[in-house]
JSON list of C-alpha atoms in Angstrom, two decimals:
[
{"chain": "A", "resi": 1, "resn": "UNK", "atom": "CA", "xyz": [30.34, 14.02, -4.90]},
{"chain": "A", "resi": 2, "resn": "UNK", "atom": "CA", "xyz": [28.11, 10.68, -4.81]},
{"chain": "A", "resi": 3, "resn": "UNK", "atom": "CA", "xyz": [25.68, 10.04, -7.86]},
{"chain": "A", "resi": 4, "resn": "UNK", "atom": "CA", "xyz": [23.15, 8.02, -8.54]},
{"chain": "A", "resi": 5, "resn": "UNK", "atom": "CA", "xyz": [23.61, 4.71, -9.62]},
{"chain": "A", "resi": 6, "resn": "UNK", "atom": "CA", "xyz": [21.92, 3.43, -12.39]},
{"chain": "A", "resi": 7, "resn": "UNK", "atom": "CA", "xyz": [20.05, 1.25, -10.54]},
{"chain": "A", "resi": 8, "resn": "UNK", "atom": "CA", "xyz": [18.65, 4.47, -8.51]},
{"chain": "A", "resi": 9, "resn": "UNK", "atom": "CA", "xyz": [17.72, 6.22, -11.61]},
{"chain": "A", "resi": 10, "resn": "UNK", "atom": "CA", "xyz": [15.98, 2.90, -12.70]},
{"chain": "A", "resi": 11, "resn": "UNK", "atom": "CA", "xyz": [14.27, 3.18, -9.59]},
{"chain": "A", "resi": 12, "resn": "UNK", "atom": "CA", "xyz": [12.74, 6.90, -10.21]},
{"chain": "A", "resi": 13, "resn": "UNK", "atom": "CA", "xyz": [11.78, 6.58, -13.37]},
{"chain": "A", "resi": 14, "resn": "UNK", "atom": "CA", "xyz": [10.02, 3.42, -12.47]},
{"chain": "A", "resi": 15, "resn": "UNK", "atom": "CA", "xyz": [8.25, 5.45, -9.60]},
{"chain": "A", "resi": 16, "resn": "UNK", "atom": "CA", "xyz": [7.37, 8.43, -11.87]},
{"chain": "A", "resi": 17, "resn": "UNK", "atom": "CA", "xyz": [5.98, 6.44, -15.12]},
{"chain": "A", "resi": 18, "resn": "UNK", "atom": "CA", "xyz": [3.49, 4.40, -12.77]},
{"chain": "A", "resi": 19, "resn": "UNK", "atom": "CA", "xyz": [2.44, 7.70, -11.13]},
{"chain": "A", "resi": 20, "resn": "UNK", "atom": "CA", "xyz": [1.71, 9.10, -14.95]},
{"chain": "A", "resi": 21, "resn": "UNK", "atom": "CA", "xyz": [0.27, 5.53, -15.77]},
{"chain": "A", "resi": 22, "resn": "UNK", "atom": "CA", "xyz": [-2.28, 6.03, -12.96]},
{"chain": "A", "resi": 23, "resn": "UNK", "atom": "CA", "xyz": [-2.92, 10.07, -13.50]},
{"chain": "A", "resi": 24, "resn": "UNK", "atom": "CA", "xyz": [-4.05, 9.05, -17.36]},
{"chain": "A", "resi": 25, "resn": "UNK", "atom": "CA", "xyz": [-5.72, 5.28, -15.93]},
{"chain": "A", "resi": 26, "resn": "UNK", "atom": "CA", "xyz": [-7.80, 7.54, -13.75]},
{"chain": "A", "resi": 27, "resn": "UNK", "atom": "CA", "xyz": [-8.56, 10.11, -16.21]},
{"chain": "A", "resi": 28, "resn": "UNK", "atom": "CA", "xyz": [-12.40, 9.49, -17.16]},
{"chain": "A", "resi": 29, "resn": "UNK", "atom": "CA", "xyz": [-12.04, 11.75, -20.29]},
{"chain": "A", "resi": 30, "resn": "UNK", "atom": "CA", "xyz": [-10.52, 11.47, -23.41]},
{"chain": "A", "resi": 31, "resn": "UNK", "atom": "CA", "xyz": [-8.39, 15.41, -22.91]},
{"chain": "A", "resi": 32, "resn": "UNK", "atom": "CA", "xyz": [-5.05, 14.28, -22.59]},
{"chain": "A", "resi": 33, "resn": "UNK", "atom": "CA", "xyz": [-2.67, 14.79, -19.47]},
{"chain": "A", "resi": 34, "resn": "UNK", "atom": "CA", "xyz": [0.64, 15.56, -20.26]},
{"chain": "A", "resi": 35, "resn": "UNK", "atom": "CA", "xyz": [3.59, 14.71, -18.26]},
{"chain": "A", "resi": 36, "resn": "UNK", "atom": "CA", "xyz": [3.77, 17.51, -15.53]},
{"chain": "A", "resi": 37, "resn": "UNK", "atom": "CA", "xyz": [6.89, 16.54, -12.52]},
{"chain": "A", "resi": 38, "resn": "UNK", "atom": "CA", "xyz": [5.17, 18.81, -10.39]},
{"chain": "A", "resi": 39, "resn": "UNK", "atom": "CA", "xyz": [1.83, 16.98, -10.17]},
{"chain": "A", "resi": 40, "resn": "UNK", "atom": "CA", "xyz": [3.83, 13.37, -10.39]},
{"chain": "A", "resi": 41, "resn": "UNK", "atom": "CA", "xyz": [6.33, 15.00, -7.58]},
{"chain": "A", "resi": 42, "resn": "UNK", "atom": "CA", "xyz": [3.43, 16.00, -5.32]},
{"chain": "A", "resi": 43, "resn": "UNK", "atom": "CA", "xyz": [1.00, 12.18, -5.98]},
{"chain": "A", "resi": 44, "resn": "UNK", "atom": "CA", "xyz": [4.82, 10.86, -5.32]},
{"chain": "A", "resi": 45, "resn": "UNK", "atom": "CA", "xyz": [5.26, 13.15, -1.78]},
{"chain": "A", "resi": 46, "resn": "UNK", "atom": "CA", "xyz": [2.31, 11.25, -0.58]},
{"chain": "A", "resi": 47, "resn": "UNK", "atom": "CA", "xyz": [2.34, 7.83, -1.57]},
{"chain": "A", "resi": 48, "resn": "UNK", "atom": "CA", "xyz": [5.75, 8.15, -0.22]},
{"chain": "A", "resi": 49, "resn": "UNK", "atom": "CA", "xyz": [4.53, 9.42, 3.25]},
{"chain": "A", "resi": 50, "resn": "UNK", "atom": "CA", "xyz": [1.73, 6.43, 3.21]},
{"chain": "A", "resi": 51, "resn": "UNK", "atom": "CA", "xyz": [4.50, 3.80, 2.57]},
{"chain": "A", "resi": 52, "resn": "UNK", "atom": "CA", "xyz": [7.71, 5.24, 4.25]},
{"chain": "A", "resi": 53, "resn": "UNK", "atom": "CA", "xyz": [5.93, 7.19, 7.25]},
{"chain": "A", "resi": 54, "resn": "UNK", "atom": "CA", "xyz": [2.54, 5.57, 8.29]},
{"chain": "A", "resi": 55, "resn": "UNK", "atom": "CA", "xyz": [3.26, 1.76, 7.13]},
{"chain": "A", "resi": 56, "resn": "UNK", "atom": "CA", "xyz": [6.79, 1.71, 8.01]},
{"chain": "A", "resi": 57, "resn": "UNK", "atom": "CA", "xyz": [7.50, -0.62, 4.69]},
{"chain": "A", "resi": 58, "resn": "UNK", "atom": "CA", "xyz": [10.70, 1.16, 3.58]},
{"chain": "A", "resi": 59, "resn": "UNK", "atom": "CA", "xyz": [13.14, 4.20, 3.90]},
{"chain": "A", "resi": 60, "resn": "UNK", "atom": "CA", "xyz": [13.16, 7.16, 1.73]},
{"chain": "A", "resi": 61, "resn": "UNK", "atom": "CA", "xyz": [16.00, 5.78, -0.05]},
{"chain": "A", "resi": 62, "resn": "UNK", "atom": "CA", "xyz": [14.53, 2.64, -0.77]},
{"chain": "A", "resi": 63, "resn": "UNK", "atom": "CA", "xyz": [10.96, 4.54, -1.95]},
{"chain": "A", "resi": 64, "resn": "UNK", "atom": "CA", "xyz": [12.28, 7.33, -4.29]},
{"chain": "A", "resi": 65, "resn": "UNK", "atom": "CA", "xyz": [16.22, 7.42, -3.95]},
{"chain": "A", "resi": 66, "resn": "UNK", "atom": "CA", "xyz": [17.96, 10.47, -3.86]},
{"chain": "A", "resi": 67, "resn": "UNK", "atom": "CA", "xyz": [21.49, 11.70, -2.86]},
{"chain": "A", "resi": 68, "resn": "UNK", "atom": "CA", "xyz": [22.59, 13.63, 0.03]},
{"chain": "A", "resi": 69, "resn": "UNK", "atom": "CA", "xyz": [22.73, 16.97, 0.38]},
{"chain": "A", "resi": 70, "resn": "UNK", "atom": "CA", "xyz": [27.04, 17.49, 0.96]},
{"chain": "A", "resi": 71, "resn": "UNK", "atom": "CA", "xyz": [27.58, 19.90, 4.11]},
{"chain": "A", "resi": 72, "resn": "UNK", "atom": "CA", "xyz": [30.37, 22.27, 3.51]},
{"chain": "A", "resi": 73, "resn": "UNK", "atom": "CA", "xyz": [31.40, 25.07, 0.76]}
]
């Protein structure tokens, strides 16, 4: 089974802090916002889609990287 490296897990947690960063930046009241993966997950699903997709900058991978799904039992 392939993992991660730590270099990829550098990578997401980079991604996912500057998401929060922004989500409490952007917050124009003093109520906290705690961390919530869903909300960063979905903000991350379409910054992605700008910058992989529509602009053509980078791959998936190279975005947010992940491993592959294995076929077989």
């Amino acid at each position: 089974m392939t993992q991660l490296t730590n270099i990829d897990i550098s990578r997401q947690d980079y991604v996912d802090g500057v998401i929060f960063k922004l989500i409490q930046d952007l917050n124009p009241t003093k109520q906290p916002i705690e961390w919530n993966i869903e909300m960063i997950g979905d903000i991350r699903d379409t910054i992605e889609d700008w910058i992989v997709t529509k602009m053509n900058i980078c791959t998936e991978k190279d975005f947010y990287p992940f491993m592959e799904e294995e076929n077989g039992n």
